[in-house]
Coordinates of C-alpha atoms and ligand atoms in Angstrom, one line a residue:
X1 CA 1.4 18.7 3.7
X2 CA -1.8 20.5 4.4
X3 CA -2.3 22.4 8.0
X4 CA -0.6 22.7 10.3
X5 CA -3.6 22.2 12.4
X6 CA -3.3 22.5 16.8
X7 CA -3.1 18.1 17.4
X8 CA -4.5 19.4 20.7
X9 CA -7.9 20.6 19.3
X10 CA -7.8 17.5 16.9
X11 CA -7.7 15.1 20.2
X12 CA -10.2 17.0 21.9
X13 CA -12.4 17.3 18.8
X14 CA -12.6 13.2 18.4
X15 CA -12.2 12.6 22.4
X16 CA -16.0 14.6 22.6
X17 CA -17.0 12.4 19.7
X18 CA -16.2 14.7 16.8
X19 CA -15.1 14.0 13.4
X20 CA -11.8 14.8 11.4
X21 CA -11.5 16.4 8.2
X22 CA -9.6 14.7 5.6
X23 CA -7.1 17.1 5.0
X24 CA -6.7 17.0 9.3
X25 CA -6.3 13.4 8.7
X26 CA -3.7 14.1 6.1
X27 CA -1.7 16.2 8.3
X28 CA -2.1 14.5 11.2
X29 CA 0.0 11.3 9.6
X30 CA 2.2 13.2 7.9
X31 CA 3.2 15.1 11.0
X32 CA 3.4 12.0 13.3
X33 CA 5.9 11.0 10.6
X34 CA 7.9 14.0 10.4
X35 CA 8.4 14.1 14.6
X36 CA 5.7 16.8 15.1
X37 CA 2.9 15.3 16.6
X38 CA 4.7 12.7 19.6
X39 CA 3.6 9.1 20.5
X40 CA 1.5 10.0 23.3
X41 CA -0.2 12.5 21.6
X42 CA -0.9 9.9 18.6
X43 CA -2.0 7.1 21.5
X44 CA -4.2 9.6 22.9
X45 CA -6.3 10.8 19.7
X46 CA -6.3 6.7 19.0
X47 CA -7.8 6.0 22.4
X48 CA -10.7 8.9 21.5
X49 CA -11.3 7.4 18.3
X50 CA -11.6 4.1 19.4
X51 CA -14.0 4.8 22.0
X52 CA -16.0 7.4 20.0
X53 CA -15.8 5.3 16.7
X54 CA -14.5 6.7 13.5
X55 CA -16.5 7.3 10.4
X56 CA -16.7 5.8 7.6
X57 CA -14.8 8.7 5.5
X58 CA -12.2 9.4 8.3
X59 CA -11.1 5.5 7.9
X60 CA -11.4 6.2 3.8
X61 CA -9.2 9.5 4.6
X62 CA -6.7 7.3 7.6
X63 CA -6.6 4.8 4.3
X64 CA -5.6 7.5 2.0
X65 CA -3.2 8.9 4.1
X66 CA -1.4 5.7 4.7
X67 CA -1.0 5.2 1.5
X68 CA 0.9 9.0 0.7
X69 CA 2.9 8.2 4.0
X70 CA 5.3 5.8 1.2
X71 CA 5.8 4.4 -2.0
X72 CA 3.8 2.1 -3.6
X73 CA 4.6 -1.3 -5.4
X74 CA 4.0 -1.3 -9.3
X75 CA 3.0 -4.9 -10.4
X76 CA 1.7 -3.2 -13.9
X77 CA 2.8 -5.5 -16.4
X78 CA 3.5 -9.0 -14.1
X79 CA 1.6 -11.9 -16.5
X80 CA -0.8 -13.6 -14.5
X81 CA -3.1 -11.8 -12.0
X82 CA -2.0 -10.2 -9.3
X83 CA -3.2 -11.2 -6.1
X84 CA -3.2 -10.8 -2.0
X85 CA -4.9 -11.5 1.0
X86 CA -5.0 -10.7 4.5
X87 CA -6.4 -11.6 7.6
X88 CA -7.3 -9.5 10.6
X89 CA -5.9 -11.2 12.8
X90 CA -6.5 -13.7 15.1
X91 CA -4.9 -16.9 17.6
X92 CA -3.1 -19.9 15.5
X93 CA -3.7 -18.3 12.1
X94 CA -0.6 -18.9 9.4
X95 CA -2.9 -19.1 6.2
X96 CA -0.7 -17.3 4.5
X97 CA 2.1 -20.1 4.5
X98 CA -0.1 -22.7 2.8
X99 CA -2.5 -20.0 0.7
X100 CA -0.1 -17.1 -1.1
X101 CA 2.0 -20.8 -2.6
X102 CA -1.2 -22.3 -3.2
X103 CA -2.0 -19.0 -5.5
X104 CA 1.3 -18.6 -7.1
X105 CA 1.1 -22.1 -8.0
X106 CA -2.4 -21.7 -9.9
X107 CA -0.7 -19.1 -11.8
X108 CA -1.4 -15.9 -9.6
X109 CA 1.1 -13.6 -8.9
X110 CA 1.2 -13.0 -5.2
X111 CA 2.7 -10.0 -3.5
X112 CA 1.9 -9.8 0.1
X113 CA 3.0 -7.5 2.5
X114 CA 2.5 -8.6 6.0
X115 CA 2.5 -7.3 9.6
X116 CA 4.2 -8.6 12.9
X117 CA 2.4 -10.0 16.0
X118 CA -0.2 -7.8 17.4
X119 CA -2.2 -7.7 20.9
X120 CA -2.8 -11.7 21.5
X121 CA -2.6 -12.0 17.8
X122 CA 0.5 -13.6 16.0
X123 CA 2.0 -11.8 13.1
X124 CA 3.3 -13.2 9.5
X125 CA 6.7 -11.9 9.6
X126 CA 7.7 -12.9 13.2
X127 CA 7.0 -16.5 12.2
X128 CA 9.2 -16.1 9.0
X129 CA 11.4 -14.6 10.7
X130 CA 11.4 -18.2 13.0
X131 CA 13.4 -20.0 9.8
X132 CA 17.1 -19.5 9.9
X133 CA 17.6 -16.6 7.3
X134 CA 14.8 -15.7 6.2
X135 CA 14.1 -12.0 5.7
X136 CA 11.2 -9.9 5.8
X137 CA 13.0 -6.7 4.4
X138 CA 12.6 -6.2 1.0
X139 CA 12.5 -2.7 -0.8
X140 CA 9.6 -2.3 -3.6
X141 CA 11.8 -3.3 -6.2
X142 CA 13.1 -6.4 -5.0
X143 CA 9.9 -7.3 -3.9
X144 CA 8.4 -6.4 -6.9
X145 CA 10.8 -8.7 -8.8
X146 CA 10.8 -11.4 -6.8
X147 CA 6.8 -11.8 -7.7
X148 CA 7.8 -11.4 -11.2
X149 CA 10.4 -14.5 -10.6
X150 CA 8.9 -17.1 -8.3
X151 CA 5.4 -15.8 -8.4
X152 CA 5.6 -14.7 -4.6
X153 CA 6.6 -12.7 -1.9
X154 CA 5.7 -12.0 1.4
X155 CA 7.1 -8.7 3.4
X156 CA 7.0 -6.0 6.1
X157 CA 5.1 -3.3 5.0
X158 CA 8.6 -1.2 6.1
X159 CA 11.0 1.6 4.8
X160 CA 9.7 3.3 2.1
X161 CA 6.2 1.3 2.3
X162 CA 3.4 2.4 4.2
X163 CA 6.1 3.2 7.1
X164 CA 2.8 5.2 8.9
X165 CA 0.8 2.2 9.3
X166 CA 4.6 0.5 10.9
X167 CA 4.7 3.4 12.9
X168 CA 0.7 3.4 14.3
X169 CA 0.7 -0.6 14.2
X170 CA 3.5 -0.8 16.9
X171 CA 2.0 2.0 18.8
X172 CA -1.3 0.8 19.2
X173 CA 0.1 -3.3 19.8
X174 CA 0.9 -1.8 23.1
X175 CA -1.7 1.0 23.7
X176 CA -4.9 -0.9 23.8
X177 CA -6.0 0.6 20.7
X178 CA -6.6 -2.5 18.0
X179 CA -9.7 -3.2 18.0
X180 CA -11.2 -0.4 16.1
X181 CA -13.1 -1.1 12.7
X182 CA -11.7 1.6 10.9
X183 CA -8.3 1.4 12.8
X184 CA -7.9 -2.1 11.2
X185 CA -9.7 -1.2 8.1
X186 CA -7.5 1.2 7.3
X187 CA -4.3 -0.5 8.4
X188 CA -5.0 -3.5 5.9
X189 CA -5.9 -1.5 3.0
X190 CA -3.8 0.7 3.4
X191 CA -1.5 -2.0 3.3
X192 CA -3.5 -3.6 -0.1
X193 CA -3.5 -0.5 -2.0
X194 CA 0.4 0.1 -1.6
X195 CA 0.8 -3.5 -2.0
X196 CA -0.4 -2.9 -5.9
X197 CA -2.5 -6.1 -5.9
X198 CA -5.4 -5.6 -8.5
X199 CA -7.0 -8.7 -6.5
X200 CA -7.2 -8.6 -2.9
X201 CA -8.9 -11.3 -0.7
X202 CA -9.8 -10.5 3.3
X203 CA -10.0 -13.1 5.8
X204 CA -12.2 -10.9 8.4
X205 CA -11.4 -13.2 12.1
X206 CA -14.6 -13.2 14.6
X207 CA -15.0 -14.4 17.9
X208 CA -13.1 -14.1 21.1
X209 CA -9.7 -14.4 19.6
X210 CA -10.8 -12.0 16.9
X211 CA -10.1 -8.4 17.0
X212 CA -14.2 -8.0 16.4
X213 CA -16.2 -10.1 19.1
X214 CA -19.0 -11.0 16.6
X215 CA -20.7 -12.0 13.2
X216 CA -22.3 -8.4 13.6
X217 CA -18.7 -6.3 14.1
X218 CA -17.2 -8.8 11.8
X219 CA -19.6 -8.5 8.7
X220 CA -19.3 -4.4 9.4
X221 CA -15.4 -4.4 9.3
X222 CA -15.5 -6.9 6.0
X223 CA -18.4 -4.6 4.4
X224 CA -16.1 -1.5 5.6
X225 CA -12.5 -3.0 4.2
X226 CA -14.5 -4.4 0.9
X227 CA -15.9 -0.8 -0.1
X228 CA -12.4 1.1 0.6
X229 CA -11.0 -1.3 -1.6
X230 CA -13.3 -1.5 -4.3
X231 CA -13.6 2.4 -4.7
X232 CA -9.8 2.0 -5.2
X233 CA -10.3 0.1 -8.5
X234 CA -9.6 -3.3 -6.9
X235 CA -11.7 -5.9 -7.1
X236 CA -11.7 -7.1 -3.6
X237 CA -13.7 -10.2 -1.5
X238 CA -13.8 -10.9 2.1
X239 CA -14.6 -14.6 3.9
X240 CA -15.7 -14.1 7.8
X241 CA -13.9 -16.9 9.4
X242 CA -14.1 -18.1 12.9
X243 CA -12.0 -17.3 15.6
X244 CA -13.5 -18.1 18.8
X245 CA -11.3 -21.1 19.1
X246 CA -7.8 -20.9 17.3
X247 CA -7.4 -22.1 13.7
X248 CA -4.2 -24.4 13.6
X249 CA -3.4 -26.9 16.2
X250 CA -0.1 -24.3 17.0
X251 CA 0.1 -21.0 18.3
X252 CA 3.7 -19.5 18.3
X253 CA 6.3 -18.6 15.6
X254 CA 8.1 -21.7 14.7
X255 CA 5.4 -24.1 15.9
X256 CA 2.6 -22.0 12.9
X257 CA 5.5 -22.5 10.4
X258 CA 6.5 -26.3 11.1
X259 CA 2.4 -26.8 10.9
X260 CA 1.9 -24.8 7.8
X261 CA 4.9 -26.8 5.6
X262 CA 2.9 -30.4 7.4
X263 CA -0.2 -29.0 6.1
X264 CA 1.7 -28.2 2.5
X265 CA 3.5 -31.7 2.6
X266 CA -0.2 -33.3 3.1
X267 CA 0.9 -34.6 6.5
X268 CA -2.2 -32.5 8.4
X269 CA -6.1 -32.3 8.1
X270 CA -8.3 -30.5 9.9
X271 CA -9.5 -26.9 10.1
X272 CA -6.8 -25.2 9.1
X273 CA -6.3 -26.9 5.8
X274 CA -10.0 -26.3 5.3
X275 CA -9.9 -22.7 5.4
X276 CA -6.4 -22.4 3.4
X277 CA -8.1 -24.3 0.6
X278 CA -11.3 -22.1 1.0
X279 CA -9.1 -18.7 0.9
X280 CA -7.2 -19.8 -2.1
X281 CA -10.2 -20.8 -3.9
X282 CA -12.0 -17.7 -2.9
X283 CA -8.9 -15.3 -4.2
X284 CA -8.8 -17.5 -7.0
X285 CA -12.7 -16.8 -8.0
X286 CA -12.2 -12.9 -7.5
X287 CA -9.9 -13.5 -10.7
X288 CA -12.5 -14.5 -12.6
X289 CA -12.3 -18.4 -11.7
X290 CA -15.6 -19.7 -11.4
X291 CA -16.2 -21.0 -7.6
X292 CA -16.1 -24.8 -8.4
X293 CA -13.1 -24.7 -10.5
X294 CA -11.4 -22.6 -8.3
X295 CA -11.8 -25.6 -5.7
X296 CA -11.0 -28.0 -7.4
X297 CA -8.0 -26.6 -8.9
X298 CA -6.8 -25.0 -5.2
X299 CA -7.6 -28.4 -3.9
X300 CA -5.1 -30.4 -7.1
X301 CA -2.4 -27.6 -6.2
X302 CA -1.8 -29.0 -2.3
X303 CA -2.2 -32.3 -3.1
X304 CA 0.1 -32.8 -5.7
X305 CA 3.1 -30.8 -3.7
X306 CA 3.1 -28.0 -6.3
X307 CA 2.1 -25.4 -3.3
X308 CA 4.7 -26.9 -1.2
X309 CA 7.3 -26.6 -4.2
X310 CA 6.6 -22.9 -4.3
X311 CA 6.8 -22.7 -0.4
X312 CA 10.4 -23.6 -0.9
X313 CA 11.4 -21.3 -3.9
X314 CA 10.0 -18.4 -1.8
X315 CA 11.9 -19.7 1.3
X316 CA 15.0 -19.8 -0.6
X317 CA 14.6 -16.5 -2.3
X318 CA 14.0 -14.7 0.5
X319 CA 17.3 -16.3 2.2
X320 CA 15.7 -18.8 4.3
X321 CA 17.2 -22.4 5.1
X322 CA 15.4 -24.4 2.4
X323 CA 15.5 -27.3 4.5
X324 CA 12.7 -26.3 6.5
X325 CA 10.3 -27.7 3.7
X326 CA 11.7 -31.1 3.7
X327 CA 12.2 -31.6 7.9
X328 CA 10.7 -28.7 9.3
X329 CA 12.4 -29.0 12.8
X330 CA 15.9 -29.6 11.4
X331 CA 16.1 -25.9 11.1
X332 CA 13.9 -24.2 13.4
X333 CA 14.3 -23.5 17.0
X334 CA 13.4 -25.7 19.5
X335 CA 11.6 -25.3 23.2
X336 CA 14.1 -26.6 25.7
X337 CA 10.7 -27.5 28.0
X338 CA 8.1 -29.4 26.7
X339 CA 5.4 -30.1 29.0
X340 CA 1.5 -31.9 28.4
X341 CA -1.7 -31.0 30.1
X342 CA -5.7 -32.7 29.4
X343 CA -8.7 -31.0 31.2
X344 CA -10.2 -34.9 31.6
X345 CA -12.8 -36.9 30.4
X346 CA -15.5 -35.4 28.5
X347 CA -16.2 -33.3 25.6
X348 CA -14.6 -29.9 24.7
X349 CA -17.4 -27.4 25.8
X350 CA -14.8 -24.0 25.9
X351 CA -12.0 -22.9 24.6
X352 CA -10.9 -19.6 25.6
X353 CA -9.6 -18.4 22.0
X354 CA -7.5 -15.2 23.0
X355 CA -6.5 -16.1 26.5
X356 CA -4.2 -19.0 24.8
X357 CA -3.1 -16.1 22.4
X358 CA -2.1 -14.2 25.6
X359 CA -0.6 -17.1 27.3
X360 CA 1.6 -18.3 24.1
X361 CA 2.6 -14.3 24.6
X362 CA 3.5 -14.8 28.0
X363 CA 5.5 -17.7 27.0
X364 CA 7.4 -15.1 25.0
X365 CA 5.7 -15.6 21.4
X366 CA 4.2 -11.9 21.1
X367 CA 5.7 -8.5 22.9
X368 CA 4.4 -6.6 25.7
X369 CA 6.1 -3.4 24.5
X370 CA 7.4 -1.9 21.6
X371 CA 10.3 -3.4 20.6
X372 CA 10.3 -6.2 22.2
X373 CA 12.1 -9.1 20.8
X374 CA 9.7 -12.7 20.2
X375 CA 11.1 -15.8 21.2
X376 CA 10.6 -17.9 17.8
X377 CA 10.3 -21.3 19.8
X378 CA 8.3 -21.2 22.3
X379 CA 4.3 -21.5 22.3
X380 CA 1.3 -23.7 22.6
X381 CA -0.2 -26.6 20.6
X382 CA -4.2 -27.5 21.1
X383 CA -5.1 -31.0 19.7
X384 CA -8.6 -30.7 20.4
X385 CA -11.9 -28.3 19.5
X386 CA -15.1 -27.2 21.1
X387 CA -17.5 -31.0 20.6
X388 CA -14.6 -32.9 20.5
X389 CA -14.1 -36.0 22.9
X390 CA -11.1 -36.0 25.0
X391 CA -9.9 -38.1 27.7
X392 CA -7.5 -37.5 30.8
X393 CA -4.8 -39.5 29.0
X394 CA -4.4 -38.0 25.8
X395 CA -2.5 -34.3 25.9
X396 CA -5.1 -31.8 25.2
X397 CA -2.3 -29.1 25.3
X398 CA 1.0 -29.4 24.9
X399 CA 3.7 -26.1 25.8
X400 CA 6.8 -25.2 24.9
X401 CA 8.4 -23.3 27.5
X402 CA 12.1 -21.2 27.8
X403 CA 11.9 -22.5 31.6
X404 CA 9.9 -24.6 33.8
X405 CA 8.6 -22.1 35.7
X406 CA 7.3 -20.6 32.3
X407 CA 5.7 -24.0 31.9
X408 CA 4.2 -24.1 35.3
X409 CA 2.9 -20.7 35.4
X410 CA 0.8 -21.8 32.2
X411 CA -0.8 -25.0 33.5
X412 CA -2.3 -23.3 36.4
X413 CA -4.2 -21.2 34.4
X414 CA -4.9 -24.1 31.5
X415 CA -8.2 -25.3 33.8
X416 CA -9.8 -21.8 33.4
X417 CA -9.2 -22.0 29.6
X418 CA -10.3 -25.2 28.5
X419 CA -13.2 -26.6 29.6
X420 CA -14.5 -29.9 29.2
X421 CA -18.9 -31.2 29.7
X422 CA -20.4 -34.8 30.0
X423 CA -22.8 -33.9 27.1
X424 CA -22.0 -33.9 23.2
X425 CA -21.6 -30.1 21.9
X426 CA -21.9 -29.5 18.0
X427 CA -18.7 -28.4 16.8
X428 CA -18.0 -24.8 15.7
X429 CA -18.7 -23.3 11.7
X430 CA -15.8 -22.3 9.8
X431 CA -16.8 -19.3 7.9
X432 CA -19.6 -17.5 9.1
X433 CA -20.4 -14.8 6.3
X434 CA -18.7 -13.7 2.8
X435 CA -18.6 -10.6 1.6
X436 CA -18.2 -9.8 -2.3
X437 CA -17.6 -13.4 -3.3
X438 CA -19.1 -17.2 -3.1
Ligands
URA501 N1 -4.0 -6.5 10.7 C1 -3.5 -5.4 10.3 O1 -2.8 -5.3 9.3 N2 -3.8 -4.2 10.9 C2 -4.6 -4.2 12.0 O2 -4.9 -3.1 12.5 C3 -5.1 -5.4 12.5 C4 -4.8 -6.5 11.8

């Protein structure tokens, strides 16, 4: 490892807007690792950077260094492309369930590694981890055999892969330290580039339950994660996608995943099957698909039940309850309180995207500290969107709580969320930008 350098005069040097080396960078990770440089030292230069803002070559050099911190997957010689994609994160947002089985079923080979629930956000592996069995721990090999098997995987980005990213992702969850272009930038790619992927598809969130607030921050971060990943030799795309009012109509672990397998079983419409089919075709056309094929054939792959057939094989492989795909609540865990709440007559005028994040968090779907463990049942589920008509009757939202008093404590704050007007409201654009394909 280069250095050692004085972590100190690093945290001082980006606190009064300086920038890091690369071989600073370098050491700095390595040395986190290795015990030398502690947690609060770590949060602290984190908290400079995100104030100050990073550079463009310190999140290329925070990418690099990611990738060094572990081994990487070897998917030289799977038949088929080789394929993943990621999203930034964001409030009722478990693409990944309908897309990487939609891919693997047009003949992609997908191998995903995933992260957990982060700030407001949800996270891929805790709502795996919601179906009896299923685990998220694979090492390379098994993971790298599994996509030559079934055509899938999905996995923590653990052990011996990227473990600096595990390490910096939990720290900054509960250090206020997210949203930071190159912070995430360089947590997904690095991420992609261990991953092995030759392909690799972004879904960049935007909005108020977005990690970046707007089309501007968004198109930056997709421009910024698109470049790294191209320089690296792989031929990389990014879709902006709106999150200023959650994607799915669930928020919370076993809720995403019982919504997902509808979704796959062709039980669900609605935004979130839209954007699933738009990612898949999207990945698909970075392999060389052109974009109305790629649609058409994502679009054949859910309909005919040949994503939802791959859903289970990767379910079963990865020791879930394969039951889940036929009767999704037969096997995953239930709310004991289930409790309904409309805002009224009217039309939807606001949704407050990442307070119902935070609120399905409070209800004990995300952590407040390190650590922490989720609670796989319990969240929120929004029937509605913004220019939507609603009436008092029909449950707008409906929770599922560990107690009443959990359930109580959320419907006196549901009236500052959702908001309802007298006047129609046009409803909210999907994707908002693409970067590198369409
Ligand atoms: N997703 C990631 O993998 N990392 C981040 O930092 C944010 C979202």
């Amino acid at each position: 490892m280069p250095g050692p350098f004085v972590v100190t005069g690093l945290i001082g040097r980006k606190r009064d807007g300086g920038e890091l080396r690369q071989d600073e960078i370098a050491w700095l990770i390595a040395a986190y690792l290795a015990g030398e440089v502690d947690d609060a030292q770590m949060a602290a230069l984190l908290m400079a950077g995100v104030i100050q803002g990073f550079s463009v070559q310190e999140a290329v050099a925070l990418t690099e260094a990611f990738v060094a911190s572990g081994d990487r997957v070897d998917l030289g010689g799977l038949h088929g492309p080789t394929v993943d994609k990621h999203s930034t994160g964001g409030v009722g947002d478990g693409t990944t369930f309908v897309v990487a089985p939609l891919l693997a079923a047009l003949g992609c080979q997908v191998a995903k590694l995933s992260g957990r629930g982060l700030g407001h956000t949800g996270g891929t592996l805790d709502k795996l981890e919601s179906i009896p069995g299923f685990t998220v721990d694979l090492a390379a090999d098994r993971f790298r055999d599994q996509v030559n098997d079934i055509g899938l995987a999905v996995a923590a980005a653990t052990g011996d892969i990227v473990p600096a990213d595990k390490r910096l992702y939990a720290l900054r969850d509960v250090t206020g330290t997210v949203a930071s272009p190159a912070l995430i930038a360089s947590s997904v790619m690095g991420k992609k580039l261990a991953g092995g992927a030759q392909h690799v598809l972004l879904d960049v969130k935007v909005g108020d339950g977005a990690f970046m607030p707007d089309d501007a921050q968004g198109i930056a971060l997709a421009k910024l994660c698109v470049s790294i990943g191209n320089a690296a030799g792989r031929r990389t795309g990014a879709v902006v996608s709106d999150m200023s009012q959650p994607l799915g109509d669930a928020i919370g672990n076993a809720l995403e995943v019982a919504l997902a397998v509808e979704t796959l079983r062709g039980e669900r419409e609605g935004r979130f099957r839209r954007l699933c089919l738009d990612l898949a075709a999207s990945a698909l056309e970075l392999t060389g698909v052109p974009a109305d094929a790629a649609t058409q054939r994502a679009r054949e792959a859910l309909e005919d039940g040949r994503a939802l057939e791959r859903f289970r094989r990767l379910v079963e492989a990865q020791g879930g309850d394969p039951r889940v795909v036929d009767d999704p609540w037969s096997v995953l865990p239930r709310a004991p309180v289930v409790r309904t709440w409309s805002p009224g007559d009217g039309v939807i005028a606001r949704i407050g995207c990442r307070r119902l994040g935070e609120l399905a968090g409070q209800l004990g779907a995300g952590r407040r500290r390190q650590g922490d463990r989720v609670d796989p049942a319990v969240g929120l589920e929004l029937t509605a969107r913004v220019g939507d008509a609603v009436s008092a009757e029909e449950p707008v939202v409906r929770i599922h709580a560990r107690s009443d008093a959990d359930a109580d404590a959320i419907v006196s704050e549901l009236a500052q969320v959702v908001a309802v007007q007298d006047e129609p409201t046009d409803p909210v654009e999907l994707v908002h930008a693409r970067v590198g394909v369409g």
